[in-house]
Amino acid sequence: MPTPPPSAPAHRRPRTTSTTAPAEGRRVAPLDGLRGLAVLGVLFFHAGHLGGGFLGVDLFFVLSGFLITGLLLKEVRARGGRVDLVAFWGRRARRLLPALAVTLAGTLLLLWSFGPPSLLRYALDDAPWVAVNLANWHFIADQVGYWNSADTRVFGHLWSLSVEEQFYLLWPVLLGLVARGPKADRRVAGVAAVGAALSLALMLALTVPADTTRVYEGTDTRAFSLLLGALMATAPATRLVARMSPRATGWTSTLLTCAIGAYWVVADGQNAPSLFQGGLFLHALAAAVLIACLARTPHGAVGRILSLPPLRWFGLISYSLYLWHWPVYLLLGEERLGMSGWGRTAVLLAVSTAAAWLSKVLVEDPVRFRAPWARGRTGAVALLCGLAALAALWTCIPEPRLGVGTVDPGLLVPGEG
């Protein structure tokens, strides 16, 4: 902490509170714990134990918008209004693509070895769309209902990753255009706010009660979660939070945490009260304000709870855990395990967590932090080679012919005489 200037009163301390999102390299412990809660909510939802756990995906979106926008704005300030798009996309590729490629390859091999033919057939159909980050629009075009057909698609959960990747592709370009010249943060905040409002309007206009998959998985109708997080990373929003006393920020965090938790408990999938009539938007807004409060006062009561080591640990492996959990859930069905209920859930959590930890230690961290070959031209070549290998695997696995050998065609033709 810098020493106060001689003219300052001895009892006063200089202000050191930042009005921006956390800088790269400085982790905010409660946000790791919040990420851990988000992924655990999704895991328990898919196991049938928490009706509102699917909202953990919404929490991921808000966190991503907040953190990524904070990093981009820091770069804009340091580089005089410019964003190095190639470097940004390179960092995102190193962060996300290796673990995703390993998950795709490993899941296809496991399905080919002992998975149901129907799961393998759909996986081969869906894998290319996942690889090019268009899975959500592929599922929408094929009318794959998220709420009633998820157990037929082993990559069905990766729609959300496609939404995030599309945001990472478009938002830095737009931010780089808007953030030129004076009052850049104010313009970015305005664009994020207007974009979030337009996204909400699209959700309200396009919602069809019979099947809400279009608005639940559409990038345009879910963008408000990412943009609300982005809004809270801008200087106008962080200055408002900075004006609050630590006690007020702590109480706000507590109230928002209780409200979010209550909604998770009462929500029941797409039947959650007013989910697509503004409920998702209000949930994302509450999450965005909570994240900003936690970044401002990480040592409050809620921050201390979210900073507990188990929650932070799950937060640190949350990406790989999210990638692997649904393939594990479908491969280890009740019939295969011979158990159901909480016993099966315990096995699923254990296997998913082990796969995620191995992925982080053997794939994610080496590529992100230690491997020299993962950077620059060598990294680009390695990425292309990995995608080529994945494409070769996808090509070599034969597509199963469903129904062959299970029906006697002669029984379908009326006999003569």
Coordinates of C-alpha atoms in Angstrom, one line a residue, residues 35-199:
R35 CA -18.6 -20.9 -10.4
G36 CA -18.4 -24.0 -8.3
L37 CA -22.0 -23.5 -7.1
A38 CA -23.1 -23.0 -10.7
V39 CA -21.6 -26.3 -12.0
L40 CA -22.9 -28.2 -9.0
G41 CA -26.4 -26.9 -9.6
V42 CA -26.3 -28.2 -13.2
L43 CA -25.0 -31.6 -12.0
F44 CA -27.7 -32.0 -9.5
F45 CA -30.4 -30.8 -11.9
H46 CA -29.3 -33.3 -14.5
A47 CA -29.3 -36.0 -11.8
G48 CA -33.0 -35.1 -11.0
H49 CA -32.4 -33.6 -7.6
L50 CA -32.6 -29.8 -8.1
G51 CA -35.4 -28.4 -10.3
G52 CA -33.7 -25.0 -10.7
G53 CA -30.2 -26.2 -11.1
F54 CA -30.3 -25.5 -14.8
L55 CA -30.0 -21.8 -13.8
G56 CA -26.3 -22.5 -13.1
V57 CA -25.8 -22.1 -16.9
D58 CA -27.2 -18.6 -16.6
L59 CA -24.8 -17.9 -13.8
F60 CA -21.9 -19.1 -16.0
F61 CA -23.1 -16.7 -18.8
V62 CA -23.1 -13.7 -16.4
L63 CA -19.7 -14.5 -15.0
S64 CA -18.3 -14.9 -18.5
G65 CA -19.6 -11.6 -19.6
F66 CA -18.3 -9.8 -16.5
L67 CA -14.8 -11.3 -16.6
I68 CA -14.2 -11.1 -20.3
T69 CA -15.4 -7.6 -20.6
G70 CA -13.2 -6.6 -17.6
L71 CA -10.2 -8.0 -19.4
L72 CA -11.1 -6.3 -22.7
L73 CA -11.6 -2.9 -21.1
K74 CA -8.3 -3.2 -19.3
E75 CA -6.6 -3.9 -22.7
V76 CA -8.5 -1.0 -24.3
R77 CA -7.2 1.4 -21.6
A78 CA -3.6 0.1 -21.9
R79 CA -3.5 0.1 -25.7
G80 CA -5.2 3.4 -26.4
G81 CA -8.6 2.1 -27.4
R82 CA -7.4 -1.0 -29.4
V83 CA -8.1 -4.7 -28.8
D84 CA -5.7 -7.3 -30.1
L85 CA -8.4 -9.6 -31.5
V86 CA -6.0 -12.3 -32.7
A87 CA -4.3 -12.5 -29.2
F88 CA -7.7 -12.6 -27.5
W89 CA -9.1 -15.3 -29.7
G90 CA -5.8 -17.2 -29.3
R91 CA -6.2 -17.2 -25.5
R92 CA -9.8 -18.3 -25.7
A93 CA -8.8 -21.1 -28.1
R94 CA -6.1 -22.3 -25.7
R95 CA -8.5 -22.1 -22.8
L96 CA -11.5 -23.9 -24.3
L97 CA -10.6 -26.0 -27.4
P98 CA -8.1 -28.6 -26.1
A99 CA -10.4 -29.9 -23.3
L100 CA -13.4 -29.8 -25.7
A101 CA -11.5 -31.8 -28.4
V102 CA -10.5 -34.4 -25.8
T103 CA -14.1 -34.7 -24.6
L104 CA -15.5 -35.1 -28.1
A105 CA -12.9 -37.7 -29.0
G106 CA -13.1 -39.6 -25.7
T107 CA -16.9 -39.6 -25.8
L108 CA -17.1 -40.9 -29.3
L109 CA -14.6 -43.7 -28.5
L110 CA -16.6 -44.7 -25.4
L111 CA -19.9 -44.7 -27.3
W112 CA -18.3 -46.8 -30.1
S113 CA -16.9 -49.3 -27.6
F114 CA -20.0 -49.9 -25.4
G115 CA -22.6 -47.2 -25.8
P116 CA -26.1 -47.6 -27.2
P117 CA -26.2 -47.3 -31.0
S118 CA -28.8 -44.5 -30.9
L119 CA -26.5 -42.3 -28.8
L120 CA -23.6 -43.0 -31.1
R121 CA -25.6 -42.1 -34.2
Y122 CA -26.8 -38.8 -32.8
A123 CA -23.3 -38.0 -31.4
L124 CA -21.8 -38.5 -34.8
D125 CA -24.4 -36.1 -36.2
D126 CA -23.9 -33.5 -33.5
A127 CA -20.1 -33.5 -33.1
P128 CA -19.2 -31.4 -36.2
W129 CA -21.6 -28.7 -35.0
V130 CA -20.1 -28.7 -31.5
A131 CA -16.6 -28.4 -33.0
V132 CA -17.5 -25.3 -35.0
N133 CA -19.5 -23.8 -32.0
L134 CA -22.9 -23.9 -33.7
A135 CA -24.4 -26.7 -31.7
N136 CA -27.2 -24.5 -30.3
W137 CA -28.5 -23.5 -33.7
H138 CA -28.1 -27.1 -34.9
F139 CA -30.4 -28.4 -32.2
I140 CA -32.9 -25.6 -32.8
A141 CA -32.9 -26.4 -36.6
D142 CA -33.4 -30.1 -35.9
Q143 CA -36.2 -29.3 -33.4
V144 CA -34.4 -31.2 -30.6
G145 CA -36.4 -30.2 -27.6
Y146 CA -34.1 -29.4 -24.7
W147 CA -36.5 -30.3 -22.0
N148 CA -37.8 -33.6 -23.4
S149 CA -35.1 -34.9 -25.7
A150 CA -31.8 -34.1 -23.9
D151 CA -31.3 -37.8 -22.9
T152 CA -31.0 -38.7 -26.6
R153 CA -28.0 -36.4 -27.3
V154 CA -24.8 -37.0 -25.5
F155 CA -23.5 -33.5 -26.6
G156 CA -26.8 -31.8 -25.9
H157 CA -25.4 -29.8 -23.0
L158 CA -22.8 -28.1 -25.2
W159 CA -25.4 -25.7 -26.7
S160 CA -24.3 -23.3 -23.9
L161 CA -20.7 -23.5 -24.9
S162 CA -21.6 -22.5 -28.4
V163 CA -23.5 -19.5 -27.1
E164 CA -20.4 -18.4 -25.1
E165 CA -18.1 -19.0 -28.1
Q166 CA -20.3 -16.9 -30.4
F167 CA -20.2 -14.1 -27.8
Y168 CA -16.4 -14.3 -27.6
L169 CA -16.3 -14.0 -31.4
L170 CA -18.6 -11.0 -31.8
W171 CA -18.4 -9.0 -28.5
P172 CA -14.6 -8.1 -28.7
V173 CA -15.2 -6.8 -32.2
L174 CA -18.1 -4.6 -31.2
L175 CA -16.4 -3.5 -28.0
G176 CA -13.2 -2.5 -30.0
L177 CA -15.4 -0.3 -32.3
V178 CA -17.3 1.3 -29.5
A179 CA -14.4 1.8 -27.1
R180 CA -12.5 4.4 -29.1
G181 CA -12.0 7.9 -27.9
P182 CA -13.1 9.5 -24.6
K183 CA -15.9 8.1 -22.5
A184 CA -15.4 4.7 -23.9
D185 CA -16.7 2.9 -20.8
R186 CA -19.9 4.9 -20.9
R187 CA -20.5 3.9 -24.5
V188 CA -19.7 0.2 -23.8
A189 CA -22.1 0.3 -20.9
G190 CA -24.8 1.8 -23.1
V191 CA -24.3 -0.8 -25.9
A192 CA -24.5 -3.6 -23.3
A193 CA -27.6 -2.2 -21.7
V194 CA -29.4 -1.7 -25.0
G195 CA -28.3 -5.1 -26.3
A196 CA -29.6 -6.8 -23.1
A197 CA -33.0 -5.0 -23.5
L198 CA -33.3 -6.1 -27.2
S199 CA -32.4 -9.7 -26.2

